[in-house]
mmCIF file of C-alpha atoms and ligand atoms in Angstrom:
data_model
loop_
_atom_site.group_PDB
_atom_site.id
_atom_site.type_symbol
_atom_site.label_atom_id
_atom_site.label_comp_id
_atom_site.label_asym_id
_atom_site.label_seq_id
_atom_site.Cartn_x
_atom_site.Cartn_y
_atom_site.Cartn_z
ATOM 1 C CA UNK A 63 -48.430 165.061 -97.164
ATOM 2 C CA UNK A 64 -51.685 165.071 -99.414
ATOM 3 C CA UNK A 65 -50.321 162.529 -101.982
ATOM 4 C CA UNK A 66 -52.164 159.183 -102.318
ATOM 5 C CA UNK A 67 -49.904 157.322 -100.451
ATOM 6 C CA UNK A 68 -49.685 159.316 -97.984
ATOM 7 C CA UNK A 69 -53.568 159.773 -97.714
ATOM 8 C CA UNK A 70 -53.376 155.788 -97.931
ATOM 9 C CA UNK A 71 -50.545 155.747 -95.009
ATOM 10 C CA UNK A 72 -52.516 157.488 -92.623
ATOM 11 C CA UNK A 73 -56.208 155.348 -93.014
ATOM 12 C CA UNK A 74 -54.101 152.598 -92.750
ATOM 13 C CA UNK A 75 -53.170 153.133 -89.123
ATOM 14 C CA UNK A 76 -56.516 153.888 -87.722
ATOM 15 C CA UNK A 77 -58.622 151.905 -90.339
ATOM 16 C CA UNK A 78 -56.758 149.018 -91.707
ATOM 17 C CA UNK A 79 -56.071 144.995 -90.677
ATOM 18 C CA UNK A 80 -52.784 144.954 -88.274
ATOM 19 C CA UNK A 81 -53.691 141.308 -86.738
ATOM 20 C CA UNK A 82 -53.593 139.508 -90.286
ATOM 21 C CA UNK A 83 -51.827 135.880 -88.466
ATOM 22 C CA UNK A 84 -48.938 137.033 -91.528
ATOM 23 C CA UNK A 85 -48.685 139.980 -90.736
ATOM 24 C CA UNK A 86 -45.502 141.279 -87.720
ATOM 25 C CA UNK A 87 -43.614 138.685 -88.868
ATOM 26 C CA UNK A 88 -40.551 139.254 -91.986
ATOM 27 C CA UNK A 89 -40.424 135.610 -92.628
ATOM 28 C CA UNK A 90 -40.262 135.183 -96.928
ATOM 29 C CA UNK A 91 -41.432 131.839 -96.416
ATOM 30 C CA UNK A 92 -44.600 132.921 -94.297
ATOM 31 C CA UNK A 93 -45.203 135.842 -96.328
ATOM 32 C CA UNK A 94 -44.636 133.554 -99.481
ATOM 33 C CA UNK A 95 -46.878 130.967 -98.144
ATOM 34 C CA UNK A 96 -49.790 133.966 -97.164
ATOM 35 C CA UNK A 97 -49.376 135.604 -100.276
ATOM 36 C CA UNK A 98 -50.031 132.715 -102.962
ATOM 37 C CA UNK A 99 -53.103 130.785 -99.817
ATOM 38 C CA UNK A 100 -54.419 134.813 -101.005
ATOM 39 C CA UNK A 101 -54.399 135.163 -104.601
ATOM 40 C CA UNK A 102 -57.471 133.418 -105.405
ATOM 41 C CA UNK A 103 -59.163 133.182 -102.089
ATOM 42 C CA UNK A 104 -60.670 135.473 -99.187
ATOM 43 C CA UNK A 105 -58.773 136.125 -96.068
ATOM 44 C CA UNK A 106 -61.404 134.418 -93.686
ATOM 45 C CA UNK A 107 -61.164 131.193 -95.514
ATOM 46 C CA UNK A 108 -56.843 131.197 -95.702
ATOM 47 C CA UNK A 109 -56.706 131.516 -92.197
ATOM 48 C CA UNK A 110 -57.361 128.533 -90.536
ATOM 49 C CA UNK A 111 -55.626 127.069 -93.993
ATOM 50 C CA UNK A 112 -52.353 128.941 -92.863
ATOM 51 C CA UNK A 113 -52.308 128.013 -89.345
ATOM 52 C CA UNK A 114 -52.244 124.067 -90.262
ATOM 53 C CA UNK A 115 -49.900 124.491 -93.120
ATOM 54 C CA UNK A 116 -47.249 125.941 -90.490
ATOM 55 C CA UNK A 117 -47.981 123.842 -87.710
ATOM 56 C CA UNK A 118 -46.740 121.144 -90.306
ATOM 57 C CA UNK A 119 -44.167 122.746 -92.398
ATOM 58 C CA UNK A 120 -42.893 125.732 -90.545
ATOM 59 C CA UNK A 121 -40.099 126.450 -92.577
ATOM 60 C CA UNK A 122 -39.026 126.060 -96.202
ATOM 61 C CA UNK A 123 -36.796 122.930 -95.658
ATOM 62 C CA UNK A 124 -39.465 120.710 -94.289
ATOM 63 C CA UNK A 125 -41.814 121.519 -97.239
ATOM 64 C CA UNK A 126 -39.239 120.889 -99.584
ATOM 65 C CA UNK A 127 -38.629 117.913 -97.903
ATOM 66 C CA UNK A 128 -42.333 116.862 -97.927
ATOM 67 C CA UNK A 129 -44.392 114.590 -100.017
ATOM 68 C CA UNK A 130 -46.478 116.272 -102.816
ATOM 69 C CA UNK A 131 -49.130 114.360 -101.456
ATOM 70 C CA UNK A 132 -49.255 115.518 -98.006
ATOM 71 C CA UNK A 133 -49.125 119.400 -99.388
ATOM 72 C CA UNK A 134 -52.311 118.628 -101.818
ATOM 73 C CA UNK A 135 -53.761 117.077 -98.672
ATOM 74 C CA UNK A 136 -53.319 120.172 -96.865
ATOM 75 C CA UNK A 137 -54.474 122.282 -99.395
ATOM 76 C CA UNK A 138 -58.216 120.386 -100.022
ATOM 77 C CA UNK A 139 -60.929 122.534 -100.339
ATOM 78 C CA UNK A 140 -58.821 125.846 -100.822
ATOM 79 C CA UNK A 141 -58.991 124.817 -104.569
ATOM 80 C CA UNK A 142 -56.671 126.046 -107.491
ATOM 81 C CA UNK A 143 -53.873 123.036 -106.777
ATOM 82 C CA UNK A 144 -51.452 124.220 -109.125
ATOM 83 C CA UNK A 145 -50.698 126.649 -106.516
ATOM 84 C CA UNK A 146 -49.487 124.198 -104.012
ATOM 85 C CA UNK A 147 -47.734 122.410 -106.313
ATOM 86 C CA UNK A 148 -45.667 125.653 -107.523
ATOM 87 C CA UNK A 149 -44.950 126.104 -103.593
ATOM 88 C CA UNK A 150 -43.852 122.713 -103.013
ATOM 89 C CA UNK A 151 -41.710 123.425 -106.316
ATOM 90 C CA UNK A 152 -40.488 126.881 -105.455
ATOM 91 C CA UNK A 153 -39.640 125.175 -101.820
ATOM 92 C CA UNK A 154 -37.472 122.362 -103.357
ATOM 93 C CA UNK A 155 -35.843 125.938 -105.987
ATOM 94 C CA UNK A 156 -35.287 127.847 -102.808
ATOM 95 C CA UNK A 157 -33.485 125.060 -100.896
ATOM 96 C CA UNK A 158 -31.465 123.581 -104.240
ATOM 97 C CA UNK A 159 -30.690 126.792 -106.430
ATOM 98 C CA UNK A 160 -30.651 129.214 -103.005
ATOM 99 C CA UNK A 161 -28.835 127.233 -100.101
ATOM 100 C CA UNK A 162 -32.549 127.165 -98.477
ATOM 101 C CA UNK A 163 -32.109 131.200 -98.381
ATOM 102 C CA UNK A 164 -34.899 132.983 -100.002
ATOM 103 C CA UNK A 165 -33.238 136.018 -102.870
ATOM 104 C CA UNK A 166 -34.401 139.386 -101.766
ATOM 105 C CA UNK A 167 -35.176 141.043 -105.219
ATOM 106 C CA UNK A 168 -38.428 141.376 -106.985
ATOM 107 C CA UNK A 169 -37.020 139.924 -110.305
ATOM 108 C CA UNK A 170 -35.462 136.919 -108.179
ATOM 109 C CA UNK A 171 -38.512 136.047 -106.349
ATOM 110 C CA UNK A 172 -40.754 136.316 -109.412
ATOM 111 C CA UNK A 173 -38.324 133.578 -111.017
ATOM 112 C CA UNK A 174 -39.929 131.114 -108.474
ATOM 113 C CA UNK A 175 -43.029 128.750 -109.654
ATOM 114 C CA UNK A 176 -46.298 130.000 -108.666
ATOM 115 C CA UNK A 177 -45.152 133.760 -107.956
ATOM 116 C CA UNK A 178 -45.568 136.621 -110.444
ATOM 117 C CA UNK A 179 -44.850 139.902 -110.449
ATOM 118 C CA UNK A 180 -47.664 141.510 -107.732
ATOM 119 C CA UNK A 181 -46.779 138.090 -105.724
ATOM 120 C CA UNK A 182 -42.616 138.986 -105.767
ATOM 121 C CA UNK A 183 -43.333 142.560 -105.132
ATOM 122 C CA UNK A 184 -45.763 141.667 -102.193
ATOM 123 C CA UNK A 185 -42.564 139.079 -100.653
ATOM 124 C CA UNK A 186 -39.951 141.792 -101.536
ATOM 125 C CA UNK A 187 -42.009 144.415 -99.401
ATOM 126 C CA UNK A 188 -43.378 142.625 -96.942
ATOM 127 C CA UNK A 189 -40.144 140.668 -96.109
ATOM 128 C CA UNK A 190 -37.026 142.883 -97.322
ATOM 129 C CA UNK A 191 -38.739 146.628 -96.744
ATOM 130 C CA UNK A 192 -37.952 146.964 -100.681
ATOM 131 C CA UNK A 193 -39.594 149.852 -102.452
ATOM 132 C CA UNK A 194 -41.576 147.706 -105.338
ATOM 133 C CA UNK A 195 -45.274 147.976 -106.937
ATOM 134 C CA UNK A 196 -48.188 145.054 -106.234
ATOM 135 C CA UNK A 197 -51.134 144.948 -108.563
ATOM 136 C CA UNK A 198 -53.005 142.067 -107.203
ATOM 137 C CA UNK A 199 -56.838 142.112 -107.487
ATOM 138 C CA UNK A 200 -57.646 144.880 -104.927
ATOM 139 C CA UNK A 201 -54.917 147.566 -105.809
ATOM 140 C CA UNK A 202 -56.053 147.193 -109.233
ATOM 141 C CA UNK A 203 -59.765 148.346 -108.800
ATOM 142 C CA UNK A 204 -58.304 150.745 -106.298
ATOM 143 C CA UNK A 205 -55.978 152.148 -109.022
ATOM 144 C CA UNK A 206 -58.329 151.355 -111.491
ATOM 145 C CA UNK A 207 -60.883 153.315 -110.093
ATOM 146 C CA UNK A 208 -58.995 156.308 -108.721
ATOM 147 C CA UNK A 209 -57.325 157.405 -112.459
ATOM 148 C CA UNK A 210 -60.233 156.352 -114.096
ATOM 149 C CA UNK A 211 -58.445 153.524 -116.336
ATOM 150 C CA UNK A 212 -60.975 152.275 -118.930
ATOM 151 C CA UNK A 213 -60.484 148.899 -120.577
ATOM 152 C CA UNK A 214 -60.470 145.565 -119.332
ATOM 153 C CA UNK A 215 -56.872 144.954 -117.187
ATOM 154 C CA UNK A 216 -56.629 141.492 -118.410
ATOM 155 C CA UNK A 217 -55.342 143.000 -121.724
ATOM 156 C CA UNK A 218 -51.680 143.429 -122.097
ATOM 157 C CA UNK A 219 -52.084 147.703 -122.503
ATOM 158 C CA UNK A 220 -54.426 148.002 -119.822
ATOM 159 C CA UNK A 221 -52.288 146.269 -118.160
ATOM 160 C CA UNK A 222 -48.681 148.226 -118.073
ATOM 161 C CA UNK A 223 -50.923 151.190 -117.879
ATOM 162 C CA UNK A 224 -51.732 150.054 -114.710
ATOM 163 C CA UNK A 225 -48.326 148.631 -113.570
ATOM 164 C CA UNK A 226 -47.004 152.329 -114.425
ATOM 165 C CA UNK A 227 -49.389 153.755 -112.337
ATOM 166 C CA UNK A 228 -48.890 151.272 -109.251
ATOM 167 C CA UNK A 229 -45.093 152.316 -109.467
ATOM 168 C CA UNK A 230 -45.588 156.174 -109.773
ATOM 169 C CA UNK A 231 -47.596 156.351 -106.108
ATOM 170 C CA UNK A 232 -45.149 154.616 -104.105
ATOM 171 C CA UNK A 233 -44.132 156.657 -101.431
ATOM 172 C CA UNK A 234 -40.426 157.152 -100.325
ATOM 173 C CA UNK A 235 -40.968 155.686 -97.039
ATOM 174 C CA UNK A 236 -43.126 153.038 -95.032
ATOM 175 C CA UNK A 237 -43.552 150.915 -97.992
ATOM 176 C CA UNK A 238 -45.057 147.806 -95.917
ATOM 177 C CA UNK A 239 -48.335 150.118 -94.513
ATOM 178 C CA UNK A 240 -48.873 151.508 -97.863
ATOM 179 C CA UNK A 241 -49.094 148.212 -99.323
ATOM 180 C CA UNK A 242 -51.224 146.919 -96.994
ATOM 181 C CA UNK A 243 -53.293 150.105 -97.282
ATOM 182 C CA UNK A 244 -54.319 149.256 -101.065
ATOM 183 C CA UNK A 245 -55.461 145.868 -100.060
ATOM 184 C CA UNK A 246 -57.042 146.873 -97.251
ATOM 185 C CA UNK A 247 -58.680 149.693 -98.923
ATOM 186 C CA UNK A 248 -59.731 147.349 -101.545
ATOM 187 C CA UNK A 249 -61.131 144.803 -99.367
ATOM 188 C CA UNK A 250 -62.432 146.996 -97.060
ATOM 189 C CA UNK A 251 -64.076 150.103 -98.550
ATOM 190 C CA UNK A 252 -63.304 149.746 -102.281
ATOM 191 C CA UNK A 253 -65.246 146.971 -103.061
ATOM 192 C CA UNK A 254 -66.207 145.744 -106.299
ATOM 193 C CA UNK A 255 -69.794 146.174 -105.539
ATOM 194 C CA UNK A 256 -71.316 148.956 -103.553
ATOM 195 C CA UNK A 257 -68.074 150.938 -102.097
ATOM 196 C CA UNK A 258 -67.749 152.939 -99.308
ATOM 197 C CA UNK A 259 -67.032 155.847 -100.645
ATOM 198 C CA UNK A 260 -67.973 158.145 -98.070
ATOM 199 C CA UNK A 261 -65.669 156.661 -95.789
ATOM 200 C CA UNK A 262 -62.696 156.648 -98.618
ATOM 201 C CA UNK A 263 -59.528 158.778 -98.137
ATOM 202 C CA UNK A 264 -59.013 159.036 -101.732
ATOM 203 C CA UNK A 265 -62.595 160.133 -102.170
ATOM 204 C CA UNK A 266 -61.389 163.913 -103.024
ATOM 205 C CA UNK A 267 -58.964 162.528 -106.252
ATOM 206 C CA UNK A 268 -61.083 159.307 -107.151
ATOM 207 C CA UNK A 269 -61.850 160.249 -111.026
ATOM 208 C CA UNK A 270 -64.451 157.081 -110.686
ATOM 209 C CA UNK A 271 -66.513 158.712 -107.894
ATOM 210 C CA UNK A 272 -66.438 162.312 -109.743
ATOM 211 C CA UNK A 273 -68.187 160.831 -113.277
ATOM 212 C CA UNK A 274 -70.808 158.623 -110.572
ATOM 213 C CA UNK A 275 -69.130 155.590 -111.892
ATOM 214 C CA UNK A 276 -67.444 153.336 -109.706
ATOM 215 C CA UNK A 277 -69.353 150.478 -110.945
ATOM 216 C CA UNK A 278 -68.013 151.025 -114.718
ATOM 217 C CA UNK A 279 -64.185 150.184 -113.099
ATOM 218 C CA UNK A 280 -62.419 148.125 -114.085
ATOM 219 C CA UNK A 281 -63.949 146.523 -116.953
ATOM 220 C CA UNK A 282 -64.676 143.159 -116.352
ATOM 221 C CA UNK A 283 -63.612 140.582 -118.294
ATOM 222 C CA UNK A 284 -65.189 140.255 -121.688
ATOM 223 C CA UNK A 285 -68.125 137.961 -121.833
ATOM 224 C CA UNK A 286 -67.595 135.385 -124.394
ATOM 225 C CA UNK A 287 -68.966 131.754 -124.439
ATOM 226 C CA UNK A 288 -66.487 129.274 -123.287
ATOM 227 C CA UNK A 289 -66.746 126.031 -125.012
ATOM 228 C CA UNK A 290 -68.697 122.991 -123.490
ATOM 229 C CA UNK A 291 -67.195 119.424 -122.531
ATOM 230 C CA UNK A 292 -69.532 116.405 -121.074
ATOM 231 C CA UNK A 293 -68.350 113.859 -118.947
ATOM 232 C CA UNK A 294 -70.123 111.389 -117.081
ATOM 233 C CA UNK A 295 -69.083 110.959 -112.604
ATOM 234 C CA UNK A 296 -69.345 107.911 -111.112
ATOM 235 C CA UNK A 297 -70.157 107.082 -107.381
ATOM 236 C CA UNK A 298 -69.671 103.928 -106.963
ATOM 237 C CA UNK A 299 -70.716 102.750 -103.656
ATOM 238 C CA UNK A 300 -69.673 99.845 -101.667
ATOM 239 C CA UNK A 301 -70.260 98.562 -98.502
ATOM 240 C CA UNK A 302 -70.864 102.658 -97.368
ATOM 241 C CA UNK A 303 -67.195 103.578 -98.968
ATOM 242 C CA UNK A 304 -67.103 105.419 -102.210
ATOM 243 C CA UNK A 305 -63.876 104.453 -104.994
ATOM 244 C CA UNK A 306 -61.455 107.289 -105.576
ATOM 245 C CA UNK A 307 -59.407 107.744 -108.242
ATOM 246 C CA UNK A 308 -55.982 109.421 -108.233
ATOM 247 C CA UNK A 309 -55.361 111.196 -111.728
ATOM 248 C CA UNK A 310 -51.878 111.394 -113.241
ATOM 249 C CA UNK A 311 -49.580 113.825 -112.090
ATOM 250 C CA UNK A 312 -49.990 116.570 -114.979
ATOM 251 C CA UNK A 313 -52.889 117.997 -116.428
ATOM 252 C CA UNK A 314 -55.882 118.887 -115.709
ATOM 253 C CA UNK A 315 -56.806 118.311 -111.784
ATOM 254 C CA UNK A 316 -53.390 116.259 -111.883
ATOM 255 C CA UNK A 317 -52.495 114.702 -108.300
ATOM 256 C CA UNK A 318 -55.797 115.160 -107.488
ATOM 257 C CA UNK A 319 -58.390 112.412 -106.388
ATOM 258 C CA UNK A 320 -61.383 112.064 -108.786
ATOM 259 C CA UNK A 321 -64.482 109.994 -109.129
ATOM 260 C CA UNK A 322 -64.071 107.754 -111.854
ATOM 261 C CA UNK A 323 -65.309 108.984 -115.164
ATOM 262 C CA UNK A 324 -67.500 106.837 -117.555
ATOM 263 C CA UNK A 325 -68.155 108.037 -121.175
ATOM 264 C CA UNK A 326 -71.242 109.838 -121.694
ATOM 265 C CA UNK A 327 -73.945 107.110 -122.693
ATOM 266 C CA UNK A 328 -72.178 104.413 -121.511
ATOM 267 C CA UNK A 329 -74.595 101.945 -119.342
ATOM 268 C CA UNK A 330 -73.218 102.245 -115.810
ATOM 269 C CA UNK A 331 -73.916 98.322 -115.586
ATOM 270 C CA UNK A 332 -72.119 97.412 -118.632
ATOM 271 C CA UNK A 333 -69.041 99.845 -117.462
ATOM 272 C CA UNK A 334 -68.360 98.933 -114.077
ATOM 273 C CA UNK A 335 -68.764 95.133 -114.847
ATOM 274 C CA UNK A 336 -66.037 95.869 -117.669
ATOM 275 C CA UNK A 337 -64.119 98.167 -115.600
ATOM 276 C CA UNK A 338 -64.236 97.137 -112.068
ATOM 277 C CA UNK A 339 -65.772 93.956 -112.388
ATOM 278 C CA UNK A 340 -68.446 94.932 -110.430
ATOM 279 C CA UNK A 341 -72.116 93.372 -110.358
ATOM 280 C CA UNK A 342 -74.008 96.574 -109.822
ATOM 281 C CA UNK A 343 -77.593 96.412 -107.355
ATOM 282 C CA UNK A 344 -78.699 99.552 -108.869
ATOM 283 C CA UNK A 345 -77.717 102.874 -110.542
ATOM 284 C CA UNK A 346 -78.900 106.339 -110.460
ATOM 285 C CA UNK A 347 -78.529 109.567 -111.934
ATOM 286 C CA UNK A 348 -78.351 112.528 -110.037
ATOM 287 C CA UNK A 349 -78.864 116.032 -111.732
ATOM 288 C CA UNK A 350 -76.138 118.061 -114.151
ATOM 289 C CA UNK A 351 -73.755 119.832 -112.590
ATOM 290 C CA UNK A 352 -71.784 122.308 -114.093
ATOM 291 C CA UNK A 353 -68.558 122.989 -113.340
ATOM 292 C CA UNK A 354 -66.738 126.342 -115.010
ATOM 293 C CA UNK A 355 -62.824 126.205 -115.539
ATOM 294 C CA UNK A 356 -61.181 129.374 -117.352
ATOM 295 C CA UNK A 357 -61.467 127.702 -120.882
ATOM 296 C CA UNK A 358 -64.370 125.826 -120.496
ATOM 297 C CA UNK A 359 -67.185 124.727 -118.804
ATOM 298 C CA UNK A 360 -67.520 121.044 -117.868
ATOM 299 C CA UNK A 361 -71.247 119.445 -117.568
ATOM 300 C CA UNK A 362 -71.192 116.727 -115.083
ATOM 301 C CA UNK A 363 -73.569 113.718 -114.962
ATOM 302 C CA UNK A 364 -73.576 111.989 -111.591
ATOM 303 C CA UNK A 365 -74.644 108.584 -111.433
ATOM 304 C CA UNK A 366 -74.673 106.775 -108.178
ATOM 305 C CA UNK A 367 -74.019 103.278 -108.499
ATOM 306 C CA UNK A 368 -74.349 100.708 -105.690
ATOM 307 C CA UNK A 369 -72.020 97.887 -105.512
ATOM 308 C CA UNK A 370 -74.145 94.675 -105.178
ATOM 309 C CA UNK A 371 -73.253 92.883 -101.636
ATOM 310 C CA UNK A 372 -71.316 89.586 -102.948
ATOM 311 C CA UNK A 373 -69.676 91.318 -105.756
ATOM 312 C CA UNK A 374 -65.878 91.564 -105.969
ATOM 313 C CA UNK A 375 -64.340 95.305 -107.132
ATOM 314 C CA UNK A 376 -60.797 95.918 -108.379
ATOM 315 C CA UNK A 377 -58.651 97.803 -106.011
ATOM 316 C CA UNK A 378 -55.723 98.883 -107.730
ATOM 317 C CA UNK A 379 -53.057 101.023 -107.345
ATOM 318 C CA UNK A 380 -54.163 104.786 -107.394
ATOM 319 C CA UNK A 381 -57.641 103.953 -106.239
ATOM 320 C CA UNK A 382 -58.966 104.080 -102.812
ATOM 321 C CA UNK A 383 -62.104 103.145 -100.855
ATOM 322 C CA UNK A 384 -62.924 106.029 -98.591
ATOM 323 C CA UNK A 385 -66.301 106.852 -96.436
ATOM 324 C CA UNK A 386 -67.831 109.754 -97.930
ATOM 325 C CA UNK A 387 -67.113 112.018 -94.679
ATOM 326 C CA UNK A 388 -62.982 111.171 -94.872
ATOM 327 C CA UNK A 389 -63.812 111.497 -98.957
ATOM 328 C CA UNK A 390 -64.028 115.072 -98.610
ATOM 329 C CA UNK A 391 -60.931 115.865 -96.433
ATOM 330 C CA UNK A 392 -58.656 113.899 -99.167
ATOM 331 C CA UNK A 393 -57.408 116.466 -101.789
ATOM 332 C CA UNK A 394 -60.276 116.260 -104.492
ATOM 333 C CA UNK A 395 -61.612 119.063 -107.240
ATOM 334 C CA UNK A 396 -64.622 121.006 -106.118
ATOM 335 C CA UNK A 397 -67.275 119.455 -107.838
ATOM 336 C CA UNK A 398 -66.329 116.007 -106.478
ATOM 337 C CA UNK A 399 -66.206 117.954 -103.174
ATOM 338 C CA UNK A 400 -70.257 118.928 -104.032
ATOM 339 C CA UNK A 401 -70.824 115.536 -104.837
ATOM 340 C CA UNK A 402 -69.312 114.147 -102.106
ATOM 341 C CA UNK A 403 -70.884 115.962 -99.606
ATOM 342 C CA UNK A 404 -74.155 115.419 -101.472
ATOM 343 C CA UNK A 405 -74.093 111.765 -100.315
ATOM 344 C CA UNK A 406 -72.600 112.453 -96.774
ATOM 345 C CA UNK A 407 -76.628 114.026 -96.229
ATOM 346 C CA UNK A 408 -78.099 111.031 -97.771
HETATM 347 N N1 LIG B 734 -54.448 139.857 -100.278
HETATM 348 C C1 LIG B 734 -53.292 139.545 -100.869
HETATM 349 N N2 LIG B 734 -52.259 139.676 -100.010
HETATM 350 C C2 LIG B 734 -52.780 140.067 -98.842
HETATM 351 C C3 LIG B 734 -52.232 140.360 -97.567
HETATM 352 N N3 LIG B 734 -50.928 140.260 -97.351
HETATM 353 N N4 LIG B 734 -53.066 140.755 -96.597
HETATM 354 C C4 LIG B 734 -54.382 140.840 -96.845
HETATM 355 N N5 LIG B 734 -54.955 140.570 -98.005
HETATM 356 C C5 LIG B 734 -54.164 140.195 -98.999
#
């Protein structure tokens, strides 16, 4: 058969990824675990990630069963720690609301925190053979690409124009290689830069390739300016241990262990007498750093501040003393993670 999928069937077999460590296994949780460790980060990097998650919770009981705090821990550095917290949350829905048996539809599995509609589809395929659409980042610039679909996909209409094209390819059978195709294909050869079309097996259809304008597709996001917020970073350094700072549980980085902040201005002697009732021996700035989120862009003022030898410093709940080189294992933001490691090499 010449359709796409079945173009996309066959490179899959001789040209795509078969030894994926989530891959020849129909576990939900696995695939559930894989799939969200994926949506925001490369393949290379969620490996290793994977492996220790499972070696620790290897089924959807124990992570329900764990401590919030141990899955952030296990998550530092893979970033975007909403997502663990949605699968410690969908654990606990699965095991409460499911007798600890994960549902088997699309629409069920996208009712879990953390997993949307590409995410359900991907579980529903990959673990119950069902016949359902993904549109996650790399069968979306395959699709986009290959029907030529102008406008930026992050729009609502671009969008279900896409979704309606994901759902029209899908070929009667072998559901689970064709899905794996688009990402591979994505990953692989359709990349967003530079692809490899020569060595694409859609490169006979792809409306993209005909006008000479792969690049064009799909639109990226609309540049606008985000807004700006200023905060000032303390590192305040005792005895070779640097002061941690859990924040509360919801919002932004919540759960997560911060450097203190100080208010922009502030005189880092006056603050950390007031605050920690700390004598400080000196204090330094280090340069901006900017940090972008999706809604705006924080500017970050280091300021390294060293803890004079006889002075006391309030340890309180939620704070910790940590050597910079355990500092960046615990489960902190990435710019603390930069700054962090910017003192380990001091
Ligand atoms: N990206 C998202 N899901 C994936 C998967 N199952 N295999 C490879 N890359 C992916």
């Amino acid at each position: 058969m010449n359709t796409l999928a079945g173009r996309l069937i066959r490179w899959q077999v001789r040209h795509g990824r078969h030894h994926l460590p989530w891959q020849r296994t129909r576990d939900p949780y696995r695939i559930l675990l894989s799939e969200v460790m994926l949506q925001q980060t490369q393949v290379a990097t969620v490996i290793p990630y994977y492996r220790r998650f499972l070696a620790r919770f290897p089924d959807v009981g124990s992570l329900a069963g764990a401590q919030l705090d141990d899955v952030l821990a296990l998550w530092s550095g893979l970033g975007y720690y909403s997502r663990a917290r949605n699968l410690h949350a969908a654990a606990q829905t699965v095991m409460e609301s499911h007798s600890g048996r994960f549902p088997q539809t699309r629409e069920m599995l996208a009712s879990l925190p953390g997993v949307g509609r590409s995410t359900a589809a991907a579980i529903a395929v990959f673990a119950f053979g069902k016949r359902e659409a993904i549109l996650e980042g790399n069968a979306k610039r395959v699709l986009a690409r290959h029907f030529a679909v102008r406008g930026y996909p992050g729009e609502r209409r671009i969008e279900d124009r896409l979704w309606r094209l994901a759902e029209s390819q899908l070929p009667r059978k072998n559901i689970e290689r064709y899905t794996q195709a688009l990402m591979d294909l994505g990953a692989g050869l359709c990349t967003r830069t530079r692809p490899a079309c020569a060595s694409c097996p859609l490169r006979a259809s792809c409306e993209a390739r005909a006008q000479g304008k792969t690049q064009a597709y799909p639109q990226p996001r609309p540049r606008r300016t985000l807004p700006k917020r200023k905060t000032s970073m303390l590192l305040l350094l005792r005895e070779g241990e640097v002061l941690l700072e859990k924040r509360p549980p919801v919002g932004l980085w919540g759960g997560l262990w911060c450097l203190p902040e100080m208010p922009l201005g502030a005189d880092p002697h006056d603050y950390c007498g007031r605050r920690f009732g700390a004598k400080l021996a000196s204090a330094r700035r280090l340069p901006l750093l900017r940090h972008g989120f999706t809604h705006f862009t924080l500017n970050i003022t280091p300021v390294v501040c060293h803890v004079a030898g006889a002075s006391p410093c309030v340890s309180e709940p939620g704070q910790v003393w940590l050597a910079p080189d355990d500092a960046v294992w615990a489960a902190v933001p990435a710019p603390v993670r930069k700054l962090l490691a910017a003192l380990q090499i001091r």
